[in-house]
Coordinates of C-alpha atoms in Angstrom, one line a residue:
K1 CA 0.0 -0.3 0.0
M2 CA 3.1 2.2 0.6
L3 CA 4.0 2.0 -3.3
K4 CA 0.7 3.0 -4.5
F5 CA 1.1 5.6 -7.3
N6 CA -2.1 7.1 -6.4
P7 CA -1.3 9.3 -3.6
K8 CA -4.8 9.0 -2.5
H9 CA -4.7 5.1 -2.1
R10 CA -1.7 5.3 -0.1
C11 CA -1.3 4.5 3.6
T12 CA -0.8 7.5 6.0
A13 CA 2.7 8.0 7.6
T14 CA 1.3 6.5 10.8
E15 CA 0.3 3.3 9.2
A16 CA 3.4 3.2 7.4
L17 CA 5.4 3.5 10.6
G18 CA 2.9 0.8 12.2
H19 CA 4.1 -1.6 9.6
D20 CA 6.5 -4.8 10.2
F21 CA 8.9 -3.8 8.1
F22 CA 9.9 -0.7 11.0
R23 CA 9.6 -2.9 13.7
G24 CA 13.1 -3.4 14.6
I25 CA 13.9 0.4 13.7
R26 CA 11.5 2.0 15.1
R27 CA 12.0 4.8 17.9
P28 CA 8.4 6.2 18.9
E29 CA 10.1 8.2 21.6
M30 CA 11.6 10.2 18.8
E31 CA 8.6 10.9 16.8
I32 CA 6.6 14.1 16.3
S33 CA 3.2 15.0 15.3
I34 CA 2.1 18.4 13.5
K35 CA -1.4 20.0 14.2
K36 CA -1.3 21.5 10.3
P37 CA 0.7 20.5 7.3
L38 CA 4.0 21.6 6.7
E39 CA 4.8 24.4 4.5
S40 CA 7.9 23.9 2.2
P41 CA 10.3 26.8 1.6
Q42 CA 9.6 29.2 -1.0
F43 CA 12.5 28.0 -3.3
L44 CA 10.8 24.8 -3.7
H45 CA 7.8 26.6 -5.7
V46 CA 10.4 27.6 -8.5
Q47 CA 9.9 25.5 -11.4
D48 CA 13.3 26.7 -12.9
I49 CA 16.1 26.5 -10.7
E50 CA 19.7 26.1 -10.7
I51 CA 21.1 22.8 -9.4
D52 CA 23.4 24.7 -7.4
V53 CA 20.8 27.2 -5.9
L54 CA 18.9 24.5 -5.0
K55 CA 22.1 22.7 -3.2
R56 CA 22.3 26.1 -1.3
K57 CA 19.1 26.4 -0.4
T58 CA 18.8 23.1 0.5
Y59 CA 21.7 23.3 2.8
E60 CA 20.7 26.7 4.4
E61 CA 17.3 24.8 5.3
V62 CA 19.1 22.1 7.1
L63 CA 21.2 24.3 9.0
W64 CA 18.0 26.5 10.0
F65 CA 16.5 23.2 11.1
R66 CA 19.6 22.1 13.0
D67 CA 19.5 25.4 14.9
N68 CA 15.6 26.0 15.5
V69 CA 13.9 22.7 16.3
D70 CA 13.1 22.0 20.0
R71 CA 14.7 19.0 20.9
S72 CA 13.7 18.6 24.8
N73 CA 12.3 15.5 23.8
T74 CA 15.0 13.7 22.1
P75 CA 16.5 11.0 23.8
P76 CA 20.1 11.4 24.7
V77 CA 22.7 9.5 22.0
D78 CA 25.7 7.6 22.7
E79 CA 29.3 9.4 22.4
A80 CA 30.3 7.8 19.0
T81 CA 26.9 8.9 17.4
T82 CA 27.9 12.4 18.5
E83 CA 31.2 12.4 17.2
R84 CA 30.1 10.5 13.7
Q85 CA 27.2 13.7 13.7
E86 CA 30.0 16.4 14.4
R87 CA 32.5 14.8 11.9
Q88 CA 29.4 14.8 9.2
Q89 CA 28.5 18.6 10.2
Q90 CA 32.2 19.9 9.7
Q91 CA 32.3 17.8 6.1
Q92 CA 29.2 19.5 5.0
Q93 CA 30.4 23.2 6.3
S94 CA 33.6 22.4 4.2
A95 CA 31.5 21.6 1.4
A96 CA 29.3 24.7 1.8
V97 CA 32.4 27.1 2.0
A98 CA 34.0 25.1 -0.9
A99 CA 30.7 25.4 -2.8
T100 CA 30.4 29.4 -2.3
A101 CA 33.9 29.8 -3.3
T102 CA 33.2 28.9 -6.9

């Protein structure tokens, strides 16, 4: 049901998360629900957008989300996960700097 072409025939996200496929990896304590539909960033509504602009804007959106999301209900992560995330952030920042330099 998740792979139906017509979105009206697909299951909801909640139904999908309840599927056996996710049983071993799902972490319900980290899931959040929203009361209203998500609003996509304005740059995604542009029909003809340069790939470099799309990359930069997407990266800026990820950084905004990282810095502005309330994580008070997020369970603690182990030290190895934290170190891996810090390395990934450093790599992303280096890539962003390189991209803006060109």
